[in-house]
Structures are given as C-alpha cells and as structure tokens.
Short mmCIF file of C-alpha atoms in Angstrom, two decimals:
data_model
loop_
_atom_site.label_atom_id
_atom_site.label_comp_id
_atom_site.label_asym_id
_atom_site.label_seq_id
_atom_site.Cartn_x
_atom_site.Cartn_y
_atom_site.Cartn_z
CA UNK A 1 -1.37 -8.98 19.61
CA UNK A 2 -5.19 -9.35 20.28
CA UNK A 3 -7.84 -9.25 17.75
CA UNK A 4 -9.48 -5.99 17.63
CA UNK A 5 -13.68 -6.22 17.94
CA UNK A 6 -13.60 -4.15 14.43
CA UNK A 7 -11.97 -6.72 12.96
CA UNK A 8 -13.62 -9.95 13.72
CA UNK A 9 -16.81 -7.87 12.82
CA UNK A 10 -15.29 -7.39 9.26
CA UNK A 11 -14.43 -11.02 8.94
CA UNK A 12 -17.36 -12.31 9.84
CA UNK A 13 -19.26 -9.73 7.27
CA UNK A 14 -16.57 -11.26 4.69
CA UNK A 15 -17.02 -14.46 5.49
CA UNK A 16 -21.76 -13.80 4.84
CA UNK A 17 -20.52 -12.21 1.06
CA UNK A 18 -22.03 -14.30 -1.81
CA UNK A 19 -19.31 -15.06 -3.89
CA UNK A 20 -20.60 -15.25 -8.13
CA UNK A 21 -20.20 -18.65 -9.96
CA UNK A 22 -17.13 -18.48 -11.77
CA UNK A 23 -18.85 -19.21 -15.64
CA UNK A 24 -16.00 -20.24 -18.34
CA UNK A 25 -13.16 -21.64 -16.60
CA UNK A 26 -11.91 -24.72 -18.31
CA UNK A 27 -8.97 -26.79 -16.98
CA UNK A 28 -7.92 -30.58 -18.15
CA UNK A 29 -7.82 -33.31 -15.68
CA UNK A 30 -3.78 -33.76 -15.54
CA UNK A 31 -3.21 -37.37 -17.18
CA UNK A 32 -3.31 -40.69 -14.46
CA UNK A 33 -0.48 -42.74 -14.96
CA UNK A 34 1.08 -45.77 -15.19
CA UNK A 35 4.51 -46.78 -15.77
CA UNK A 36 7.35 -49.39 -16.32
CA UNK A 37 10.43 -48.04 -14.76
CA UNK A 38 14.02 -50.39 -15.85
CA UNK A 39 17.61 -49.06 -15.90
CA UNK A 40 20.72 -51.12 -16.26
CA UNK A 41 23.99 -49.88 -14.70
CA UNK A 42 24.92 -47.16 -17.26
CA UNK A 43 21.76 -47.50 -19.04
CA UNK A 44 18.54 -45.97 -18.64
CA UNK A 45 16.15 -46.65 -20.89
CA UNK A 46 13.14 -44.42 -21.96
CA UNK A 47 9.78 -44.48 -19.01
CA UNK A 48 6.55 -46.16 -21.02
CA UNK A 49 4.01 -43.86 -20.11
CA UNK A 50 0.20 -45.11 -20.48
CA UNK A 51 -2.74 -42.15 -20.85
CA UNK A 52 -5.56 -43.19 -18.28
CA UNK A 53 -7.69 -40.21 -18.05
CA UNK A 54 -8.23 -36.77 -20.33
CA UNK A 55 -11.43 -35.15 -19.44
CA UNK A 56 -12.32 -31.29 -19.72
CA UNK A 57 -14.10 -30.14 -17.05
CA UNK A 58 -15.63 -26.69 -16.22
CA UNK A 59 -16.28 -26.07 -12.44
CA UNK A 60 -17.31 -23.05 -10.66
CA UNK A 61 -16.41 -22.21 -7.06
CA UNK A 62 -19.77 -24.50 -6.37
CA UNK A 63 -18.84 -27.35 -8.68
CA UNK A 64 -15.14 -28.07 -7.79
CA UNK A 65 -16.07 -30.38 -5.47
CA UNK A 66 -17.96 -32.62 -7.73
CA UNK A 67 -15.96 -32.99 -9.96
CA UNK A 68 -12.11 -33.78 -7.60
CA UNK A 69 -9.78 -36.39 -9.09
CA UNK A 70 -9.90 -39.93 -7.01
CA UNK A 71 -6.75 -40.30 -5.31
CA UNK A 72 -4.57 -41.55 -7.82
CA UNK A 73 -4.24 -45.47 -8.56
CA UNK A 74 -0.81 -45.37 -9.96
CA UNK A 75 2.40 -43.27 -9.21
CA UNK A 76 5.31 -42.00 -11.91
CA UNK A 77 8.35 -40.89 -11.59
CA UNK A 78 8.67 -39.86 -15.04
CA UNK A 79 12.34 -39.58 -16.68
CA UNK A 80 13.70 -37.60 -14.49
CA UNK A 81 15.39 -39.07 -11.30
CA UNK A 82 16.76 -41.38 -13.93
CA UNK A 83 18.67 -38.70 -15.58
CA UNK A 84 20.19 -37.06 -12.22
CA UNK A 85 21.07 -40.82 -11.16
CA UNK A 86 23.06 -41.57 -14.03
CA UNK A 87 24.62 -38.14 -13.64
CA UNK A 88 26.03 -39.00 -10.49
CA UNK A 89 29.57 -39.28 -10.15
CA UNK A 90 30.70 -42.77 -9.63
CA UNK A 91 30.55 -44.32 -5.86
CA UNK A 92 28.23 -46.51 -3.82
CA UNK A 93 25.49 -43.83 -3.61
CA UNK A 94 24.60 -43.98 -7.67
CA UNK A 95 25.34 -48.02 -7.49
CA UNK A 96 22.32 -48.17 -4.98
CA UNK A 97 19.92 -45.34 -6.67
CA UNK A 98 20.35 -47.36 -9.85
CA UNK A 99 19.37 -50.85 -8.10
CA UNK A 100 16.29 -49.29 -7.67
CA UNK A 101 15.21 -48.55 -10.73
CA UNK A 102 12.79 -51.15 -10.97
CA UNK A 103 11.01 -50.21 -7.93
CA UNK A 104 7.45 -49.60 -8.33
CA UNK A 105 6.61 -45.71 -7.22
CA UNK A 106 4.75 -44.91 -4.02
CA UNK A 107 3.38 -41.92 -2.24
CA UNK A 108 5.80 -40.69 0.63
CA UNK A 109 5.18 -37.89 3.16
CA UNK A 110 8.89 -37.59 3.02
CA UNK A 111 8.60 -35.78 -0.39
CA UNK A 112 6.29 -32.14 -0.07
CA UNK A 113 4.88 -30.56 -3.35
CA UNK A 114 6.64 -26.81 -3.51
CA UNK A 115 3.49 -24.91 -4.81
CA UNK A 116 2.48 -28.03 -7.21
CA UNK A 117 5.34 -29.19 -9.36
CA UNK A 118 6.55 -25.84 -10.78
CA UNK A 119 9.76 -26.88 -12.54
CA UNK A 120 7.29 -27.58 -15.20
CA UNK A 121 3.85 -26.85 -14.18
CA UNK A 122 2.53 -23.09 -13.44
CA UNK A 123 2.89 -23.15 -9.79
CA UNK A 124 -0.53 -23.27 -7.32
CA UNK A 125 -2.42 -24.63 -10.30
CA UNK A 126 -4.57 -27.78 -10.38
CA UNK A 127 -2.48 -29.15 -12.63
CA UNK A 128 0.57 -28.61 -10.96
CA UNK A 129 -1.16 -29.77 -7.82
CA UNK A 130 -2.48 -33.08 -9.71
CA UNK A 131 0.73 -33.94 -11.61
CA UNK A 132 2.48 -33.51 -7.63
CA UNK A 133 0.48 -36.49 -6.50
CA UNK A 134 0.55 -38.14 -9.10
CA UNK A 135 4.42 -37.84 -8.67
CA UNK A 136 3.99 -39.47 -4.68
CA UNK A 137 4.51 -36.01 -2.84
CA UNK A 138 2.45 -37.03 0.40
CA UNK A 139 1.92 -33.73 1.44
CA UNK A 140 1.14 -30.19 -1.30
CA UNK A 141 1.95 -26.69 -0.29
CA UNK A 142 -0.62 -23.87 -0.69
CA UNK A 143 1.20 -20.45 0.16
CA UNK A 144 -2.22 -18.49 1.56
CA UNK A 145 -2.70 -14.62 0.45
CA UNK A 146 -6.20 -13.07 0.78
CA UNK A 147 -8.41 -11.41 -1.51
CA UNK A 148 -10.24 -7.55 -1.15
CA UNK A 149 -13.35 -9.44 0.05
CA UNK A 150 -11.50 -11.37 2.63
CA UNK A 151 -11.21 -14.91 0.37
CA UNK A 152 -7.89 -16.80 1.31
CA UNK A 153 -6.44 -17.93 -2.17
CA UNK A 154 -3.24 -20.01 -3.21
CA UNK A 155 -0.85 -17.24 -4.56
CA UNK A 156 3.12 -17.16 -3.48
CA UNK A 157 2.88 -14.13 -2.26
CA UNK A 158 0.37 -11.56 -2.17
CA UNK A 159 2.01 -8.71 -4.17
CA UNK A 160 3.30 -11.44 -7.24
CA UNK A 161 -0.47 -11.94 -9.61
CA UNK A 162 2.09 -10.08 -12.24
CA UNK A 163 4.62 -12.58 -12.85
CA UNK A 164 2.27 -15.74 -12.03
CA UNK A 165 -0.77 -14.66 -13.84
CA UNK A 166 -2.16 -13.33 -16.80
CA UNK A 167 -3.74 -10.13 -14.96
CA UNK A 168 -1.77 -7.80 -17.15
CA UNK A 169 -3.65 -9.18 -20.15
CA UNK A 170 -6.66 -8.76 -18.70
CA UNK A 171 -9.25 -5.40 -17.19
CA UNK A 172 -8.20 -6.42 -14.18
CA UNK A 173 -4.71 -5.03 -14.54
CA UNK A 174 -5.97 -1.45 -14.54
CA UNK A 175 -6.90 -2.18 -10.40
CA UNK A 176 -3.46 -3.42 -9.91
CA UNK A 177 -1.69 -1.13 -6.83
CA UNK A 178 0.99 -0.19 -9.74
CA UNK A 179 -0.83 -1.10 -13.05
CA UNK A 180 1.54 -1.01 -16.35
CA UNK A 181 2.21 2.35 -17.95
CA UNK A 182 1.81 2.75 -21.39
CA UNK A 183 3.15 5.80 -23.41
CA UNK A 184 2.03 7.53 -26.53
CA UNK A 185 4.56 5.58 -28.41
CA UNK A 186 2.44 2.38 -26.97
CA UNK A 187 5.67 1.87 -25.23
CA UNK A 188 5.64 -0.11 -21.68
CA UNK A 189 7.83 2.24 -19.01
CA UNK A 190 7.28 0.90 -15.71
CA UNK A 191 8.32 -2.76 -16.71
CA UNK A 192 10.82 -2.54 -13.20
CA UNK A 193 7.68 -1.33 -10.93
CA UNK A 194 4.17 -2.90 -11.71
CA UNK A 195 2.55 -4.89 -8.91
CA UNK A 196 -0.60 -6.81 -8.82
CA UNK A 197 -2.08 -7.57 -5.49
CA UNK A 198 -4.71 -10.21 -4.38
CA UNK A 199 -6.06 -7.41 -2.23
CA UNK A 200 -6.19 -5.86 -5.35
CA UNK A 201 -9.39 -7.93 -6.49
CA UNK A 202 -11.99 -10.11 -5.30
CA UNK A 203 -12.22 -13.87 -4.83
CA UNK A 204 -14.53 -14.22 -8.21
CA UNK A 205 -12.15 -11.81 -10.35
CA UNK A 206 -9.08 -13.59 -8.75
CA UNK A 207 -10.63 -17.02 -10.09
CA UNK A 208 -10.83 -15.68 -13.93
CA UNK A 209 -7.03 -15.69 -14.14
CA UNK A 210 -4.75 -17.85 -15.93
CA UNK A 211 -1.98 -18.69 -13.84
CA UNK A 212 1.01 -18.87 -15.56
CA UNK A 213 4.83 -20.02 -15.10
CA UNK A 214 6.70 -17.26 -12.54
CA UNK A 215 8.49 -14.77 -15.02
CA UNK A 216 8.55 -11.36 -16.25
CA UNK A 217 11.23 -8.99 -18.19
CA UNK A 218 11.85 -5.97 -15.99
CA UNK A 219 13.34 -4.62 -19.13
CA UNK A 220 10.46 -4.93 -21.42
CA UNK A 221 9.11 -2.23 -23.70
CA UNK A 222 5.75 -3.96 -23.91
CA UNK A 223 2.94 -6.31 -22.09
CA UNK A 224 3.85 -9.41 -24.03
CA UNK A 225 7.50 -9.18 -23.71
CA UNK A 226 7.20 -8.78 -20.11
CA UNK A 227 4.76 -11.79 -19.30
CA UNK A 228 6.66 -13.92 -22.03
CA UNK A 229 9.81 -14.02 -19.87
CA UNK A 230 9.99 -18.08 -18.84
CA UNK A 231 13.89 -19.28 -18.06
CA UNK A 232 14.91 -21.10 -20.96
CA UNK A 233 15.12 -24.34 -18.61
CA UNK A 234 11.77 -24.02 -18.14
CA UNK A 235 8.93 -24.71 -20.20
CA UNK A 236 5.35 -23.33 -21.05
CA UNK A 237 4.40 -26.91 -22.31
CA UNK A 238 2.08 -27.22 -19.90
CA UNK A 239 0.61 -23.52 -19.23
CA UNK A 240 -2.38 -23.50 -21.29
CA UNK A 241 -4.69 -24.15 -18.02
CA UNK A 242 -3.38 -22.55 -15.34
CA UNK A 243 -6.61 -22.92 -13.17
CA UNK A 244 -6.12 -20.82 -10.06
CA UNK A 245 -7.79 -22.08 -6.52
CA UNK A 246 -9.08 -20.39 -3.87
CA UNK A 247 -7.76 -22.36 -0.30
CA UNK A 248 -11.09 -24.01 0.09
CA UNK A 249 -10.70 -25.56 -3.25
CA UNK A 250 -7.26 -26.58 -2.47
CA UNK A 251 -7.75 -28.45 0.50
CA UNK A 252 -10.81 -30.33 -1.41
CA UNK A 253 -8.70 -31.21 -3.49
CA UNK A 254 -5.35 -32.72 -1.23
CA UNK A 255 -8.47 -34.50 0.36
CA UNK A 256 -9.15 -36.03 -3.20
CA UNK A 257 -5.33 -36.76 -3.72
CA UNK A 258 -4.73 -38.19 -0.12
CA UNK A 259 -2.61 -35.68 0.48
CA UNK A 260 -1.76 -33.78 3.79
CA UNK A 261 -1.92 -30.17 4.11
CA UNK A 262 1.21 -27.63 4.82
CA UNK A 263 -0.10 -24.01 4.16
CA UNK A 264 2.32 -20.86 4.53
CA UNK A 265 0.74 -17.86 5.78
CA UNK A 266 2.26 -15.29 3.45
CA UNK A 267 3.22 -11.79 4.64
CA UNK A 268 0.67 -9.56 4.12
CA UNK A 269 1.53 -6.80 1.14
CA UNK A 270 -0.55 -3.91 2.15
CA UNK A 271 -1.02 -1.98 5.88
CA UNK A 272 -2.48 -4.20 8.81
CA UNK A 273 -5.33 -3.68 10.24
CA UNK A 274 -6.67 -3.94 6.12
CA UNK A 275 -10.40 -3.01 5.87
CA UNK A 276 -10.73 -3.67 9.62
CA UNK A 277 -8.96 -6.76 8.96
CA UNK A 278 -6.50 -7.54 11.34
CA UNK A 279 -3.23 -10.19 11.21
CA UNK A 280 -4.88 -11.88 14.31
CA UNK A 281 -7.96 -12.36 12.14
CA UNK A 282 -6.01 -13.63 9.13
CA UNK A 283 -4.10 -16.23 11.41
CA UNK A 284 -6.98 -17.48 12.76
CA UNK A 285 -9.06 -17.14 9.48
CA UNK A 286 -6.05 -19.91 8.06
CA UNK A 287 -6.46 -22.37 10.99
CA UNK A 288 -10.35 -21.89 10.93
CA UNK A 289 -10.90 -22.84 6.89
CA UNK A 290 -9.18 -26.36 7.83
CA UNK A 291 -11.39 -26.89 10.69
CA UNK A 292 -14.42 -26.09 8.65
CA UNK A 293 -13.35 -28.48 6.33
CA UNK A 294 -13.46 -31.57 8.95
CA UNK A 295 -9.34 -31.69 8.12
CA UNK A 296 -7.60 -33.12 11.29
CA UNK A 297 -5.24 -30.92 12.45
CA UNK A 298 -2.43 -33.99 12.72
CA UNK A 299 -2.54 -33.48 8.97
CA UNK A 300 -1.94 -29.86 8.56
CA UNK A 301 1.42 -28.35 9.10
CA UNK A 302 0.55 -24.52 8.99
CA UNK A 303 4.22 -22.38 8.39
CA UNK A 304 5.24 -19.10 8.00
CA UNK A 305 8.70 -17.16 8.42
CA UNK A 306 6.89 -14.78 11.09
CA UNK A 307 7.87 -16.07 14.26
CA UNK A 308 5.11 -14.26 15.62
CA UNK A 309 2.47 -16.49 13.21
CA UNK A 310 3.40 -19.66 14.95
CA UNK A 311 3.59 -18.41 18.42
CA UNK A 312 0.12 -17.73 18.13
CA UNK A 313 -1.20 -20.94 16.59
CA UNK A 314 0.82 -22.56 19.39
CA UNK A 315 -0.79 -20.40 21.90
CA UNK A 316 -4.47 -20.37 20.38
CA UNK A 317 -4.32 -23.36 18.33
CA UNK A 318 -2.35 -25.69 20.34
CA UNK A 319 -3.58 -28.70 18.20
CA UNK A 320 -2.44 -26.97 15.08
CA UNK A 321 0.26 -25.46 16.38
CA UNK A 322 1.75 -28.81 17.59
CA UNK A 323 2.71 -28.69 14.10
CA UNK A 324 3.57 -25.64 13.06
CA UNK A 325 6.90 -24.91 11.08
CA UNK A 326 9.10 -22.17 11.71
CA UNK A 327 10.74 -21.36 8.56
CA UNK A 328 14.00 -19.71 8.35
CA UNK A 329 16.31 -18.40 5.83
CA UNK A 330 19.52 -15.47 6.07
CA UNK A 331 16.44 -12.90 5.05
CA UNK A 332 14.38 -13.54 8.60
CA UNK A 333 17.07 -14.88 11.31
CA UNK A 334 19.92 -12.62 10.97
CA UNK A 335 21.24 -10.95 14.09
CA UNK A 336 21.38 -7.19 13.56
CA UNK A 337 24.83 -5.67 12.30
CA UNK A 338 25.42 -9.32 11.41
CA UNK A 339 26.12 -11.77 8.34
CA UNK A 340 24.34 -15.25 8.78
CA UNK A 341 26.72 -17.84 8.75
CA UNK A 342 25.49 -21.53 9.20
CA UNK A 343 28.37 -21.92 11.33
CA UNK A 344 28.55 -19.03 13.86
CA UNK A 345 25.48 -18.75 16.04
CA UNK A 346 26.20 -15.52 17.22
CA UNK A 347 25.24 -14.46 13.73
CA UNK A 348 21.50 -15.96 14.09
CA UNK A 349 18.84 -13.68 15.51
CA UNK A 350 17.54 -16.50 17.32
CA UNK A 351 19.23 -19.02 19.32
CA UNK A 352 17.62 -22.56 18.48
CA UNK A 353 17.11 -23.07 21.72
CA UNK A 354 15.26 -20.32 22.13
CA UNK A 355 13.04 -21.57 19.17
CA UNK A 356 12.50 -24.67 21.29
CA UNK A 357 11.56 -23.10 24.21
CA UNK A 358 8.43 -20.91 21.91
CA UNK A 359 6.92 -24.42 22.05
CA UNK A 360 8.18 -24.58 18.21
CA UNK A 361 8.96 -28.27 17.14
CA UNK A 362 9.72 -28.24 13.58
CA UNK A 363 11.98 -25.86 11.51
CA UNK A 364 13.02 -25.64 7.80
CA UNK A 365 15.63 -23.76 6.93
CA UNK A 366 16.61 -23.90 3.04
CA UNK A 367 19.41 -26.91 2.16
CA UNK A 368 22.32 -24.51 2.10
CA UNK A 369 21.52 -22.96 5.99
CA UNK A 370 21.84 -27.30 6.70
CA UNK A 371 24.93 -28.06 4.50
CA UNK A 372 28.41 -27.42 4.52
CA UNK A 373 31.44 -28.69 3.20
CA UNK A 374 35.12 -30.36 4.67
CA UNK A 375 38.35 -29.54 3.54
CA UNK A 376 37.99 -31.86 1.01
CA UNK A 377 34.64 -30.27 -0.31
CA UNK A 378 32.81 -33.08 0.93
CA UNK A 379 28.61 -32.45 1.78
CA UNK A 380 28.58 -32.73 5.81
CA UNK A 381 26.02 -30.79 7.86
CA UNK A 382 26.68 -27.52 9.38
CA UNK A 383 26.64 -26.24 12.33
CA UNK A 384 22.94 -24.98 12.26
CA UNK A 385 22.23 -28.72 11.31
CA UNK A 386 24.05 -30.10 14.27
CA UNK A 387 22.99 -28.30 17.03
CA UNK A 388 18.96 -28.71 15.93
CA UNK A 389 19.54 -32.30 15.81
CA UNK A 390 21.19 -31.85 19.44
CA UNK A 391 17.95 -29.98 20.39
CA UNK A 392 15.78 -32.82 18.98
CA UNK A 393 13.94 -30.66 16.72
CA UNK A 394 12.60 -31.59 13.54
CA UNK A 395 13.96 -30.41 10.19
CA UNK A 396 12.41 -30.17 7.25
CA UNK A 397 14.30 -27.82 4.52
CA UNK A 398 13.25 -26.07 1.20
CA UNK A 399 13.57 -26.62 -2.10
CA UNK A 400 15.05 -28.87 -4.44
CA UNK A 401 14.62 -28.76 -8.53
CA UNK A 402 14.35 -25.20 -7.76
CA UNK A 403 17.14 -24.15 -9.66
CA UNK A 404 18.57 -24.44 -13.49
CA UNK A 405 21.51 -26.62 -14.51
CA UNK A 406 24.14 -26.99 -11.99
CA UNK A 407 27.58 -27.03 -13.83
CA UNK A 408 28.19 -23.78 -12.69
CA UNK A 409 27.80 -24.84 -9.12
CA UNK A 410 23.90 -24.08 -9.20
CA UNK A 411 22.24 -20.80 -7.51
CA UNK A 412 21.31 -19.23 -3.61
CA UNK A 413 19.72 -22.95 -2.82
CA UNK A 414 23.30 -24.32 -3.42
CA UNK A 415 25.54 -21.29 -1.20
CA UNK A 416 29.07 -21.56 -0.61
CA UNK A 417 28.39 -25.37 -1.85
CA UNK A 418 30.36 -25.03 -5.18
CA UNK A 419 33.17 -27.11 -4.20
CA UNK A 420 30.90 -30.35 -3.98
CA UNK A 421 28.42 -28.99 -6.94
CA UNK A 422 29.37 -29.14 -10.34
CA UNK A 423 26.93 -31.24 -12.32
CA UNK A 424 23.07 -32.06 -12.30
CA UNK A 425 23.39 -35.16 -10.12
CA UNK A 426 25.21 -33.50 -7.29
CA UNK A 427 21.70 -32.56 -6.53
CA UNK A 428 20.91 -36.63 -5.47
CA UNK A 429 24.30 -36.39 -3.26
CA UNK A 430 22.58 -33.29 -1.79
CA UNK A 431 19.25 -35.17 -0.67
CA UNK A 432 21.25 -38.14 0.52
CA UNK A 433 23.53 -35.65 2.89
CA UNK A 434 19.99 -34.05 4.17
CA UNK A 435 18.19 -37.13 4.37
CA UNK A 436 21.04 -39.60 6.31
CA UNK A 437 23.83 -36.88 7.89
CA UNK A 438 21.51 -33.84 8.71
CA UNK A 439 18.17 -36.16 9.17
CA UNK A 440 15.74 -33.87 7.94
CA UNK A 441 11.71 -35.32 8.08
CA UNK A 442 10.67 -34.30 4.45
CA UNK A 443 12.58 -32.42 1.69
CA UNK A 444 9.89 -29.84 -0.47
CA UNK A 445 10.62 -30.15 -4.46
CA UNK A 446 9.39 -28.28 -7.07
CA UNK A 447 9.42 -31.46 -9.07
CA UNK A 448 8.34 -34.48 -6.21
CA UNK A 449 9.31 -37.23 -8.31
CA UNK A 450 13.37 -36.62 -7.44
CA UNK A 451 12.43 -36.59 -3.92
CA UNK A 452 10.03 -39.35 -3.93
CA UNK A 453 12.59 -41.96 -5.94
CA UNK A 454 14.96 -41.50 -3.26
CA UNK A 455 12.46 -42.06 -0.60
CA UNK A 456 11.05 -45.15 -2.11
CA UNK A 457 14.58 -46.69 -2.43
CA UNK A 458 15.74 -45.60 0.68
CA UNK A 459 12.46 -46.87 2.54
CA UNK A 460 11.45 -43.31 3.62
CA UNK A 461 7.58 -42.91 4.18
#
C-alpha cells in the first residue's frame, strides 16, 4: 500500500494544529520506594514499605516535561510474588524462588509493563506507568490510537474510551459514535452498544478524561452502574488520577523512567483513508514521533497483530523494523475453515517460516499458543514453541497477572492448561516453563513485579 499525496497533505496540516493547554488536570506523583524484602521457608513476612515522594503536580501538554519523575532510585516488589511463591506446590522450583527472597530488586528488560500495571492501576495512566518502573519492568507498553485531529494517544484500542474512561460522565459522551441512550423513565437502554472513539474527539478533549480501571455492565439500567463495573479482584484503590497521555508524553516519560519503548499500533476503528488520513500515514506517523523524540530505534520495539504493519516498518523503517514484533493469537493466525491448535500447523494461517522469511525476527504469541501439557499434565512447550525456537526466532509472549484467581484453572491466557493449573502459584510454574523450556526474551505483566522477581533470581536482564 502507498501513501496517497491527500494524505500526507492532511498529516502534515495535523501535525501545524495548535493544540490548547490542558488547564486543571491534577495527578499524584506515584510513591518512590524502598523496601526490605525477607521470607523464611514457609514464612513470608509482611514488605516494609518507606514513602519517598508525594507531590501534586498539574501539567499541561507543555509542562509534562518539566515536571517527569527521575528514574527511580529504588525498586519494589511489593507483597506479591511472595504470595504466588509460597503458593507453589512443593518441589525444587518454590525451594529456589524462596532463596531469593532477600534479593534486592532490579530493573530487567526481561519483564514488559502491559499498559502500566493494570491489575491494580487504571491501565495507560501515569500512575500505572510510574508504579511499572518502579516495579523493574525495563521496557512499558503504550497501545497507540489517534485522535480526530490526528494526535497519537495511549488508549487499548481505539473504539474502548467507554470502559477505560470517564467520557460517559462527561459532554464529551454526547460525540461518542454510539453515545448512551437515555429514556423518559431516565432509564439507560443501549448499555450492550455504546462506543466511544478517540477519533471521536480531539487531542485536548481526549486529555480532560479520567482514565479509569477497564469495566462496564452491559446490563446496566443507568450511567453509574455501567462505569461502576470493576471485577471484584480488582480494585479502584488507586483510580482517583487516572491521568491520560498523549504518545509524546509517554515516551517523555519511559525516557524519565529508563525505560525502553514497545508501542502497538492498534487497529484502526473507523474507515481508512480517515479525513485523508491514510494507514500508511498512521504507520509512519508511529515510527516518526520516536524519531522526533531523539529515541534510538534499538530501544523501540514497535508491534502490531497486522502482519501488514510490520512488513512495512521492515521495508521503510528497516532500523525500526529490525525490531518489530509480530503478534499472534487464534483471533489473527487461523487458517480459514480451520481451528488453531498449537500443535497442528496446518491449522496456522501462516507458516513460521514464512514469518521468517517477511524479514520478521520476533513474535509473541499469548502463553497458552507456547504451552502445552504431557500425559501427566506436566507444562512442556508446544509445538508452536518448538518449531520457532528451531527457526531461531525470538519469542516474547503476552500477559501474565492478567487474569483473576486460578483455582478454577484460570481464563483464555491459561487454554486447555487446566490439568497443570489449579491454584494462584501455578502461575510462577508457568513463567519458569516460558522462561527455561520455551525460552521466550521477555514475558509482558500486568503487574511487573511477578515477572521481575523471577528475573532477578533467575539472573535474567
């Protein structure tokens, strides 16, 4: 696909509009740590946690920069990895987690920041994104969606401001492509239909939302119901930010975290060419905003599940696309008329050595495409697994502390794997079987600090 002349035309008249200075949007400096991590055998004992930092800060789209965190002087892994270690079952695997309890915490590329740390955190907000680092991811996600006015932003997808933001509480929600319906009654009937677009609004409006954690109640009657919809094993602890960021802002402030960089280019919601913009001009728009920022391209793993997205960094890109992912789940490499199964490639839309020879290097299917089990239920890699490391490509696979409570043998991140999951600490056998059997190059986590503990004992960087 080429870029038509119409369309670099309407980027670069996007790229001359003044953008207004966002005026009241507070957020709180997420807290710098420091901690004293111990555990005995069967014993863990409660993480010491020691407040550093807890200014309020206002910036504007001009200001953010001034007012970045420093890359942070201390690490935490908080209480968590402790609880899924002494969940383990019994075996040589927990014996060696737990002899590193004591470790001090360190950064590790091997652990990647799923949209911030969104177990807990509103996900692609700078608190999420702060309390990542400060959790040793080495590398934070920004999924990229653009704005009416041609602004790339942070947003999961383009077509979800509904469920991750507070647009339905605001004026805003009344330019939403499918705004809520309200009835005479006052009653909410289109709870299973509303959708709120970035292309729906402008950079400025987009940075006056609150983003919040990813919920809503299809079922609702009414506006509150429907926003108020957070799994009960999650929390809205930590949702009274929720300051949204605009890309620009978001690489400023990996830079500030010494992080690297790993945006997805999110499929686009609404018709291509949009407004003269074309998906040429919004591939290259992605690559371009890193070079602008000085941001080498050995530190910025651009990825998308379009096949055709990293075929053309690769082709007109070739320094970025050296290190573009492919990513790949049942949804996007299915052969027609087919069922993807991990272990029958004639069920995969695209041989994996065909990947290879696209120039693609690096892949990352989700855990469960990597994993299977024996006769025995035992974790061993697939089949998919085997024959990528037989190809010598890189894996890197998606995400952990995604899902709730894993008694019940856990959710889609955990398929066909209920014979070998049955309890919260299966998940730590899961990143060991990834990390040593499959040999995957970084694991993304929705809460770092599980990845990053096994890293640090297992001498991952």
């Amino acid at each position: 696909m080429t870029i038509l002349d119409n369309s670099v035309a309407r980027l670069n008249q996007l790229k001359k509009t003044p953008f207004k200075t966002v005026k009241t949007v507070s957020i709180a400096i997420a807290l710098g740590t420091t901690c004293t991590l111990s555990m005995a055998a069967d014993d863990i004992r409660s993480t010491t946690l020691t407040q550093t930092s807890n200014q309020t800060i206002k910036p504007s789209l001009k200001q953010l920069s001034n007012n970045l965190p420093a890359k942070p002087q201390a690490y935490t892994y908080g209480v968590r990895p402790f609880y899924l270690v002494n969940d383990m079952d019994a075996g040589p695997l927990k014996d060696e987690l737990m002899a590193c309890s004591a470790q001090t915490p360190s950064q590790t590329n091997f652990s990647i920041a799923h949209r911030g740390a969104p177990l807990q955190l509103p996900e692609h907000t700078y608190d999420s994104y702060v309390a990542s680092a400060q959790m040793g991811a080495g590398i934070l996600e920004c999924d990229v969606a653009f704005t009416n006015d041609g602004e790339l932003v942070c947003r999961h997808a383009q077509d979800d401001l509904h469920t991750t933001t507070n647009i339905l509480a605001t004026p805003l929600s009344k330019q939403c492509t499918i705004p809520p319906m309200i009835d005479a009654n006052g009653l909410l009937t289109n709870a299973d239909s509303i959708e709120c677009r970035t292309s729906d609004i402008s950079a400025n409006e987009f940075k006056t939302l609150t983003g919040k954690m990813d919920a809503a109640d299809k079922t609702a009657t009414n506006l509150n119901d429907y926003m108020n919809a957070t799994a009960a094993w999650r929390t809205d602890l930590y949702s009274q930010n929720g300051q949204v960021l605009i890309l620009k802002e978001h690489i400023k402030l990996a830079q500030s975290l010494g992080m690297k960089h790993t945006p997805e280019l999110k499929a686009p919601a609404v018709t291509m060419p949009f407004n003269g913009y074309s998906i040429d001009a919004y591939r290259q728009q992605l690559i371009d905003t890193y070079k602008n920022a000085g941001v080498a391209a050995s530190d910025v793993f651009a990825q998308s599940f379009n096949i055709e997205d990293v075929d053309y960094w690769i082709k007109n890109e070739p320094d970025f696309g050296a290190n573009a992912i492919y990513l790949i789940d049942d949804s996007n490499e299915t052969a027609d008329g087919k069922t993807f199964d991990k272990n029958d490639p004639s069920t995969w839309k695209h041989s994996l050595a065909n990947i290879k020879a696209r120039g693609i290097k690096t892949i990352a299917p989700p855990p469960w495409i990597l994993v299977t089990t024996d006769a025995t239920g035992k974790m061993i890699p697939s089949a998919y697994a085997k024959q990528a490391k037989a190809l010598n490509l890189d894996i890197i696979t998606w995400s952990i502390e995604r899902s709730g409570p894993l008694a019940a043998g856990g959710d889609w991140y955990y398929t066909d794997l209920g014979k070998a999951i049955n309890n919260d600490g299966d998940m730590m056998t899961y990143i060991d079987v990834l990390a040593q059997d499959v040999g995957v190059k970084g694991i993304f986590s929705d809460w770092p600090a599980t990845v990053t503990y096994y890293a640090n004992c297992k001498g991952l960087s």
